[in-house]
Tab-separated table of C-alpha atoms and ligand atoms in Angstrom:
chain	number	residue	atom	x	y	z
A	1	UNK	CA	18.573	-30.682	-11.601
A	2	UNK	CA	16.618	-28.612	-9.062
A	3	UNK	CA	15.569	-30.450	-5.929
A	4	UNK	CA	11.832	-30.808	-5.495
A	5	UNK	CA	10.653	-28.390	-2.843
A	6	UNK	CA	7.283	-28.848	-1.172
A	7	UNK	CA	7.771	-27.113	2.159
A	8	UNK	CA	9.654	-23.874	2.808
A	9	UNK	CA	10.650	-22.719	6.291
A	10	UNK	CA	11.139	-19.071	7.213
A	11	UNK	CA	12.978	-17.692	10.228
A	12	UNK	CA	14.291	-14.381	11.565
A	13	UNK	CA	17.708	-14.357	13.229
A	14	UNK	CA	20.131	-11.945	14.932
A	15	UNK	CA	18.928	-8.513	16.044
A	16	UNK	CA	15.335	-7.745	15.097
A	17	UNK	CA	14.639	-4.961	12.619
A	18	UNK	CA	11.476	-3.066	11.662
A	19	UNK	CA	10.195	-4.492	8.384
A	20	UNK	CA	11.045	-8.112	9.203
A	21	UNK	CA	7.309	-8.763	9.571
A	22	UNK	CA	6.611	-7.272	6.151
A	23	UNK	CA	9.221	-9.652	4.741
A	24	UNK	CA	7.691	-12.666	6.536
A	25	UNK	CA	4.279	-11.666	5.172
A	26	UNK	CA	5.578	-11.454	1.608
A	27	UNK	CA	7.438	-14.775	1.893
A	28	UNK	CA	4.480	-16.675	3.349
A	29	UNK	CA	1.893	-15.290	0.938
A	30	UNK	CA	4.088	-15.652	-2.149
A	31	UNK	CA	4.986	-19.185	-1.104
A	32	UNK	CA	1.360	-20.207	-0.582
A	33	UNK	CA	0.309	-18.587	-3.870
A	34	UNK	CA	2.972	-20.590	-5.673
A	35	UNK	CA	1.738	-23.798	-4.082
A	36	UNK	CA	4.229	-24.385	-1.262
A	37	UNK	CA	3.546	-25.388	2.318
A	38	UNK	CA	4.986	-22.647	4.533
A	39	UNK	CA	6.457	-23.238	8.001
A	40	UNK	CA	7.260	-20.414	10.420
A	41	UNK	CA	10.264	-21.261	12.594
A	42	UNK	CA	10.401	-19.376	15.883
A	43	UNK	CA	13.463	-17.885	17.587
A	44	UNK	CA	15.917	-18.252	14.745
A	45	UNK	CA	18.226	-21.249	14.625
A	46	UNK	CA	17.246	-22.112	18.226
A	47	UNK	CA	13.754	-22.857	16.973
A	48	UNK	CA	15.097	-24.917	14.112
A	49	UNK	CA	17.152	-27.059	16.480
A	50	UNK	CA	14.249	-27.453	18.927
A	51	UNK	CA	11.473	-27.835	16.344
A	52	UNK	CA	9.650	-24.690	17.497
A	53	UNK	CA	7.596	-24.100	14.377
A	54	UNK	CA	4.099	-24.038	12.938
A	55	UNK	CA	2.429	-24.156	9.553
A	56	UNK	CA	1.434	-20.715	8.314
A	57	UNK	CA	-1.495	-19.771	6.106
A	58	UNK	CA	-2.302	-16.475	4.414
A	59	UNK	CA	-4.070	-15.235	7.542
A	60	UNK	CA	-1.113	-16.103	9.810
A	61	UNK	CA	0.553	-12.963	8.491
A	62	UNK	CA	-2.450	-10.626	8.641
A	63	UNK	CA	-2.116	-7.342	10.562
A	64	UNK	CA	1.667	-7.409	10.720
A	65	UNK	CA	2.855	-5.242	7.822
A	66	UNK	CA	2.897	-2.162	10.074
A	67	UNK	CA	4.374	-3.827	13.171
A	68	UNK	CA	7.977	-3.619	14.295
A	69	UNK	CA	9.806	-6.587	15.828
A	70	UNK	CA	9.202	-10.041	14.397
A	71	UNK	CA	6.175	-12.278	14.955
A	72	UNK	CA	8.540	-15.240	14.520
A	73	UNK	CA	10.708	-13.963	17.395
A	74	UNK	CA	14.457	-13.935	16.959
A	75	UNK	CA	17.540	-15.192	18.773
A	76	UNK	CA	21.269	-15.574	18.679
A	77	UNK	CA	21.983	-19.298	18.861
A	78	UNK	CA	25.479	-20.301	19.925
A	79	UNK	CA	24.764	-24.004	19.544
A	80	UNK	CA	24.056	-23.558	15.844
A	81	UNK	CA	27.611	-22.319	15.317
A	82	UNK	CA	28.824	-25.819	16.152
A	83	UNK	CA	28.820	-28.861	13.878
A	84	UNK	CA	26.668	-30.690	16.433
A	85	UNK	CA	24.092	-27.877	16.428
A	86	UNK	CA	23.967	-27.800	12.641
A	87	UNK	CA	23.492	-31.572	12.508
A	88	UNK	CA	20.559	-31.291	14.922
A	89	UNK	CA	19.021	-28.550	12.743
A	90	UNK	CA	19.460	-30.677	9.629
A	91	UNK	CA	17.827	-33.666	11.319
A	92	UNK	CA	14.947	-31.421	12.403
A	93	UNK	CA	14.459	-30.167	8.840
A	94	UNK	CA	14.232	-33.796	7.671
A	95	UNK	CA	11.807	-34.676	10.479
A	96	UNK	CA	9.530	-31.701	9.744
A	97	UNK	CA	9.791	-32.069	5.984
A	98	UNK	CA	11.372	-28.632	5.545
A	99	UNK	CA	12.977	-28.757	2.093
A	100	UNK	CA	14.247	-25.168	1.877
A	101	UNK	CA	14.740	-22.194	4.157
A	102	UNK	CA	14.469	-18.407	3.918
A	103	UNK	CA	16.594	-16.663	6.563
A	104	UNK	CA	16.004	-12.998	7.383
A	105	UNK	CA	18.937	-11.595	9.349
A	106	UNK	CA	22.454	-10.236	9.207
A	107	UNK	CA	25.781	-11.605	8.013
A	108	UNK	CA	26.045	-14.055	10.922
A	109	UNK	CA	22.657	-15.488	10.028
A	110	UNK	CA	23.797	-15.916	6.416
A	111	UNK	CA	26.838	-17.884	7.605
A	112	UNK	CA	24.357	-20.157	9.340
A	113	UNK	CA	22.312	-20.430	6.146
A	114	UNK	CA	25.442	-21.326	4.188
A	115	UNK	CA	26.237	-24.090	6.678
A	116	UNK	CA	22.798	-25.615	6.067
A	117	UNK	CA	23.079	-25.088	2.306
A	118	UNK	CA	26.341	-27.057	2.374
A	119	UNK	CA	24.386	-29.928	3.920
A	120	UNK	CA	21.779	-29.934	1.163
A	121	UNK	CA	19.052	-27.576	2.406
A	122	UNK	CA	18.548	-24.852	-0.226
A	123	UNK	CA	18.674	-21.474	1.508
A	124	UNK	CA	17.948	-17.866	0.617
A	125	UNK	CA	19.128	-14.966	2.808
A	126	UNK	CA	17.338	-11.640	3.131
A	127	UNK	CA	19.251	-8.732	4.724
A	128	UNK	CA	17.384	-7.695	7.869
A	129	UNK	CA	19.358	-5.483	10.214
A	130	UNK	CA	19.196	-1.829	11.185
A	131	UNK	CA	22.978	-1.500	10.777
A	132	UNK	CA	23.065	-1.640	6.937
A	133	UNK	CA	26.284	-3.618	7.333
A	134	UNK	CA	25.604	-6.345	4.765
A	135	UNK	CA	28.384	-6.044	2.214
A	136	UNK	CA	26.491	-7.242	-0.844
A	137	UNK	CA	23.519	-4.942	-0.372
A	138	UNK	CA	23.211	-1.178	-0.452
A	139	UNK	CA	20.209	-1.450	1.836
A	140	UNK	CA	19.029	-3.637	4.684
A	141	UNK	CA	15.521	-3.996	6.070
A	142	UNK	CA	15.095	-1.825	9.178
A	143	UNK	CA	17.816	0.675	8.343
A	144	UNK	CA	15.448	3.425	7.205
A	145	UNK	CA	13.127	3.091	10.194
A	146	UNK	CA	16.049	3.078	12.631
A	147	UNK	CA	17.470	6.265	11.116
A	148	UNK	CA	14.099	7.987	11.263
A	149	UNK	CA	13.644	6.941	14.883
A	150	UNK	CA	17.070	8.339	15.748
A	151	UNK	CA	16.387	11.603	13.914
A	152	UNK	CA	13.079	12.060	15.721
A	153	UNK	CA	14.786	11.560	19.085
A	154	UNK	CA	17.700	13.856	18.265
A	155	UNK	CA	15.344	16.622	17.071
A	156	UNK	CA	13.831	16.487	20.559
A	157	UNK	CA	17.252	16.575	22.149
A	158	UNK	CA	18.097	19.623	20.060
A	159	UNK	CA	15.289	21.599	21.708
A	160	UNK	CA	16.612	21.089	25.200
A	161	UNK	CA	20.273	21.313	24.154
A	162	UNK	CA	19.669	24.699	22.563
A	163	UNK	CA	17.592	26.000	25.477
A	164	UNK	CA	20.434	25.311	27.908
A	165	UNK	CA	23.388	26.259	25.661
A	166	UNK	CA	24.663	22.709	26.108
A	167	UNK	CA	26.499	20.056	24.183
A	168	UNK	CA	24.623	16.777	23.546
A	169	UNK	CA	26.645	13.710	22.743
A	170	UNK	CA	24.340	11.094	21.209
A	171	UNK	CA	25.347	7.474	20.698
A	172	UNK	CA	23.636	5.615	17.856
A	173	UNK	CA	23.867	1.926	16.932
A	174	UNK	CA	25.920	0.576	14.073
A	175	UNK	CA	27.878	-2.488	15.170
A	176	UNK	CA	31.237	-1.454	13.645
A	177	UNK	CA	29.521	0.377	10.777
A	178	UNK	CA	28.868	4.115	10.638
A	179	UNK	CA	25.938	4.194	8.188
A	180	UNK	CA	23.326	5.162	10.767
A	181	UNK	CA	25.636	7.735	12.384
A	182	UNK	CA	26.637	9.397	9.133
A	183	UNK	CA	23.146	9.763	7.712
A	184	UNK	CA	21.600	10.750	11.017
A	185	UNK	CA	24.429	13.237	11.554
A	186	UNK	CA	23.654	14.972	8.273
A	187	UNK	CA	19.898	14.815	8.828
A	188	UNK	CA	20.108	16.414	12.286
A	189	UNK	CA	22.765	18.976	11.404
A	190	UNK	CA	25.187	17.592	13.971
A	191	UNK	CA	28.402	19.550	14.509
A	192	UNK	CA	30.472	16.366	14.513
A	193	UNK	CA	29.938	12.755	13.488
A	194	UNK	CA	32.273	10.062	14.813
A	195	UNK	CA	32.458	6.899	12.735
A	196	UNK	CA	34.123	3.540	13.429
A	197	UNK	CA	35.613	3.741	9.924
A	198	UNK	CA	37.727	6.800	10.836
A	199	UNK	CA	40.219	6.989	13.727
A	200	UNK	CA	38.931	9.485	16.288
A	201	UNK	CA	40.959	12.621	17.058
A	202	UNK	CA	39.525	14.713	19.932
A	203	UNK	CA	41.269	17.955	18.916
A	204	UNK	CA	40.472	17.709	15.170
A	205	UNK	CA	36.988	16.158	15.339
A	206	UNK	CA	35.547	17.954	18.360
A	207	UNK	CA	37.547	20.848	19.820
A	208	UNK	CA	38.573	22.563	16.574
A	209	UNK	CA	35.023	22.282	15.223
A	210	UNK	CA	33.498	23.687	18.423
A	211	UNK	CA	35.925	26.650	18.473
A	212	UNK	CA	35.236	27.410	14.812
A	213	UNK	CA	31.471	27.629	15.421
A	214	UNK	CA	31.769	29.478	18.746
A	215	UNK	CA	33.472	32.334	16.878
A	216	UNK	CA	30.308	32.724	14.783
A	217	UNK	CA	28.100	32.793	17.889
A	218	UNK	CA	27.033	29.144	18.243
A	219	UNK	CA	26.397	28.074	21.818
A	220	UNK	CA	24.893	24.599	21.556
A	221	UNK	CA	26.331	21.504	19.933
A	222	UNK	CA	25.074	18.084	18.811
A	223	UNK	CA	27.654	15.358	18.419
A	224	UNK	CA	26.769	11.942	16.995
A	225	UNK	CA	28.942	9.028	17.989
A	226	UNK	CA	28.591	5.585	16.478
A	227	UNK	CA	28.648	2.837	19.116
A	228	UNK	CA	32.117	1.559	19.833
A	229	UNK	CA	34.086	4.687	18.873
A	230	UNK	CA	34.092	6.107	22.413
A	231	UNK	CA	31.508	5.994	25.191
A	232	UNK	CA	29.098	8.921	24.894
A	233	UNK	CA	29.409	9.650	28.636
A	234	UNK	CA	33.197	9.628	28.514
A	235	UNK	CA	33.177	11.992	25.541
A	236	UNK	CA	30.659	14.344	27.190
A	237	UNK	CA	32.860	14.422	30.327
A	238	UNK	CA	35.946	15.209	28.241
A	239	UNK	CA	34.179	17.992	26.352
A	240	UNK	CA	32.891	19.587	29.545
A	241	UNK	CA	36.265	19.330	31.273
A	242	UNK	CA	38.142	20.789	28.283
A	243	UNK	CA	35.749	23.489	27.027
A	244	UNK	CA	33.619	24.312	30.069
A	245	UNK	CA	30.464	23.750	27.957
A	246	UNK	CA	27.839	21.914	30.016
A	247	UNK	CA	27.549	18.511	28.316
A	248	UNK	CA	25.136	15.587	28.444
A	249	UNK	CA	25.279	12.082	27.011
A	250	UNK	CA	22.342	10.156	25.523
A	251	UNK	CA	22.541	6.555	24.364
A	252	UNK	CA	19.602	5.918	22.016
A	253	UNK	CA	20.120	2.159	22.276
A	254	UNK	CA	17.434	-0.362	21.440
A	255	UNK	CA	14.791	2.323	20.820
A	256	UNK	CA	16.347	2.331	17.340
A	257	UNK	CA	15.384	-1.287	16.761
A	258	UNK	CA	11.649	-0.893	17.394
A	259	UNK	CA	8.654	0.887	15.957
A	260	UNK	CA	6.429	0.747	12.928
A	261	UNK	CA	8.480	0.361	9.720
A	262	UNK	CA	8.687	3.243	7.253
A	263	UNK	CA	7.294	3.037	3.725
A	264	UNK	CA	10.783	2.292	2.406
A	265	UNK	CA	11.283	-0.628	4.800
A	266	UNK	CA	7.816	-2.076	4.132
A	267	UNK	CA	8.195	-1.869	0.359
A	268	UNK	CA	11.753	-3.213	0.207
A	269	UNK	CA	10.908	-6.020	2.644
A	270	UNK	CA	7.919	-6.985	0.498
A	271	UNK	CA	9.976	-6.950	-2.711
A	272	UNK	CA	12.805	-8.932	-1.135
A	273	UNK	CA	10.433	-11.494	0.373
A	274	UNK	CA	8.742	-12.039	-2.996
A	275	UNK	CA	12.135	-12.309	-4.710
A	276	UNK	CA	13.352	-14.950	-2.254
A	277	UNK	CA	10.450	-17.285	-3.020
A	278	UNK	CA	10.688	-16.554	-6.730
A	279	UNK	CA	14.322	-17.742	-6.675
A	280	UNK	CA	13.445	-21.013	-4.940
A	281	UNK	CA	10.530	-21.491	-7.323
A	282	UNK	CA	12.905	-21.133	-10.270
A	283	UNK	CA	15.316	-23.654	-8.757
A	284	UNK	CA	17.916	-20.987	-7.944
A	285	UNK	CA	19.362	-21.804	-4.528
A	286	UNK	CA	21.783	-20.526	-1.924
A	287	UNK	CA	21.537	-16.842	-2.762
A	288	UNK	CA	21.436	-13.648	-0.723
A	289	UNK	CA	18.842	-11.119	-1.864
A	290	UNK	CA	20.231	-7.587	-2.072
A	291	UNK	CA	19.581	-4.073	-3.310
A	292	UNK	CA	21.654	-2.398	-5.975
A	293	UNK	CA	20.432	1.089	-6.778
A	294	UNK	CA	16.682	0.660	-6.561
A	295	UNK	CA	16.751	-2.859	-8.018
A	296	UNK	CA	16.438	-6.177	-6.194
A	297	UNK	CA	19.316	-8.465	-7.116
A	298	UNK	CA	20.848	-11.625	-5.634
A	299	UNK	CA	24.298	-13.109	-5.098
A	300	UNK	CA	25.645	-16.565	-4.446
A	301	UNK	CA	25.927	-16.867	-0.648
A	302	UNK	CA	29.711	-17.480	-0.815
A	303	UNK	CA	30.213	-14.425	-2.995
A	304	UNK	CA	27.928	-12.351	-0.756
A	305	UNK	CA	29.873	-13.327	2.361
A	306	UNK	CA	33.233	-12.514	0.743
A	307	UNK	CA	32.231	-9.009	-0.357
A	308	UNK	CA	33.300	-5.788	1.381
A	309	UNK	CA	31.454	-2.528	1.649
A	310	UNK	CA	32.949	0.889	2.296
A	311	UNK	CA	31.269	3.942	3.692
A	312	UNK	CA	31.105	7.077	1.541
A	313	UNK	CA	33.632	9.376	3.203
A	314	UNK	CA	32.584	12.196	0.853
A	315	UNK	CA	29.379	12.318	2.859
A	316	UNK	CA	31.408	13.050	5.994
A	317	UNK	CA	33.109	15.863	4.118
A	318	UNK	CA	29.668	17.250	3.225
A	319	UNK	CA	28.507	16.952	6.835
A	320	UNK	CA	31.604	18.749	8.091
A	321	UNK	CA	31.354	21.483	5.458
A	322	UNK	CA	27.724	22.306	6.212
A	323	UNK	CA	27.637	22.037	10.000
A	324	UNK	CA	29.684	25.124	10.769
B	1	ATP	N1	29.885	-18.734	11.520
B	1	ATP	C1	28.636	-19.155	11.748
B	1	ATP	N2	28.257	-20.398	11.441
B	1	ATP	C2	27.004	-20.837	11.677
B	1	ATP	N3	26.038	-20.067	12.231
B	1	ATP	C3	26.339	-18.815	12.539
B	1	ATP	C4	27.657	-18.279	12.318
B	1	ATP	N4	27.655	-16.981	12.738
B	1	ATP	C5	26.411	-16.742	13.199
B	1	ATP	N5	25.617	-17.829	13.079
B	1	ATP	C6	24.225	-17.970	13.511
B	1	ATP	O1	23.482	-16.796	13.186
B	1	ATP	C7	22.986	-16.188	14.385
B	1	ATP	C8	22.927	-14.702	14.215
B	1	ATP	O2	24.230	-14.183	13.969
B	1	ATP	P1	24.679	-12.777	14.570
B	1	ATP	O3	24.440	-12.767	16.039
B	1	ATP	O4	26.055	-12.517	14.083
B	1	ATP	O5	23.630	-11.725	13.981
B	1	ATP	P2	23.403	-11.207	12.516
B	1	ATP	O6	22.616	-12.216	11.752
B	1	ATP	O7	24.715	-10.817	11.907
B	1	ATP	O8	22.468	-9.946	12.776
B	1	ATP	P3	22.830	-8.556	13.500
B	1	ATP	O9	24.317	-8.388	13.477
B	1	ATP	O10	22.098	-7.560	12.712
B	1	ATP	O11	22.255	-8.691	14.869
B	1	ATP	C9	23.952	-16.670	15.458
B	1	ATP	O12	23.396	-16.604	16.734
B	1	ATP	C10	24.189	-18.101	15.025
B	1	ATP	O13	23.119	-18.921	15.393
B	2	F6P	O1	21.713	-5.999	22.347
B	2	F6P	P1	21.808	-6.939	21.214
B	2	F6P	O2	20.506	-7.560	20.856
B	2	F6P	O3	22.900	-7.940	21.370
B	2	F6P	O4	22.147	-6.103	19.922
B	2	F6P	C1	23.086	-5.089	19.834
B	2	F6P	C2	23.606	-4.992	18.428
B	2	F6P	O5	22.583	-5.250	17.495
B	2	F6P	C3	22.539	-4.251	16.517
B	2	F6P	O6	21.518	-3.377	16.853
B	2	F6P	C4	22.139	-4.825	15.215
B	2	F6P	O7	20.853	-5.338	15.298
B	2	F6P	C5	23.884	-3.552	16.614
B	2	F6P	O8	23.891	-2.229	16.158
B	2	F6P	C6	24.189	-3.678	18.075
B	2	F6P	O9	25.569	-3.676	18.326
B	3	MG	MG1	25.807	-8.976	12.015
């Protein structure tokens, strides 16, 4: 028997991602349309523990579909990882009358949602992270915008790199996942793409590829490195010391997390937000919303958290074959 839900809370958690606002908008408006009271919880699980929340109406989410960041703010909450923190959050849900929760965030945030679900609060997770590292979903909200932001920046770097016959080593985000690096590497025509999924070999991945292109007259080089493989500055120093090519390092950093979401992020966030409320409305609880092909699907939270995702190494082969 489905539990009766009157009030649904929504929060954003972990790193922010462009499109989170579009998801919040869809969740709040779908919820209100279906007759629920909607509560916005600020600063992720911190806000849940502290009771930082407010009732939202259809106008609370006006003028946000095009805005990056999250109007609900976000946080990483260490206390919530503890049993004591989770008990406080549960007590707060009871006090505020929050019967169910929609959590927009990454895998860590879904572990938090599962902890609450195990204590009787129906939860739905929506993948919101630029890293695209949610195993059950082919796509995460913010991923497309982040890649476009990185491409725009690297196109600019290309101009100056070419003008000076230099090598640019560019570090992109990814948090142990090379999805941003691989796609951005192909989209910018980078000579080399270094992924966390593949052990790095300086001679094979950099030097041999530089020599091969130098023979055909190439004098400037773009190298994309996913965060954590090697520091961009260290790699640029090594390249300059070994090849004599003047090299510079650029860390794109948190620029990749901001900005107005792309069409793809806005549309997927809207579809996922609607789907999350639709599940709760049908009495289907403790699911993670995901994308499979161009369809919105959902998985049991335990299944979702036990899944693994692998990067398409054929794409690296394509990148390496074309950038010569
Ligand atoms: N094992 C866990 N149990 C309970 N709560 C957790 C757990 N792991 C993470 N959380 C909660 O979720 C929050 C966000 O997790 P985390 O920092 O891993 O980010 P994320 O949701 O994976 O997003 P991203 O990696 O994109 O920044 C944590 O600060 C914590 O409050
Ligand atoms: O600086 P912060 O907020 O801890 O986030 C850094 C991490 O967040 C991510 O951007 C994901 O949001 C990762 O790629 C990165 O490692
Ligand atoms: Mg994560």
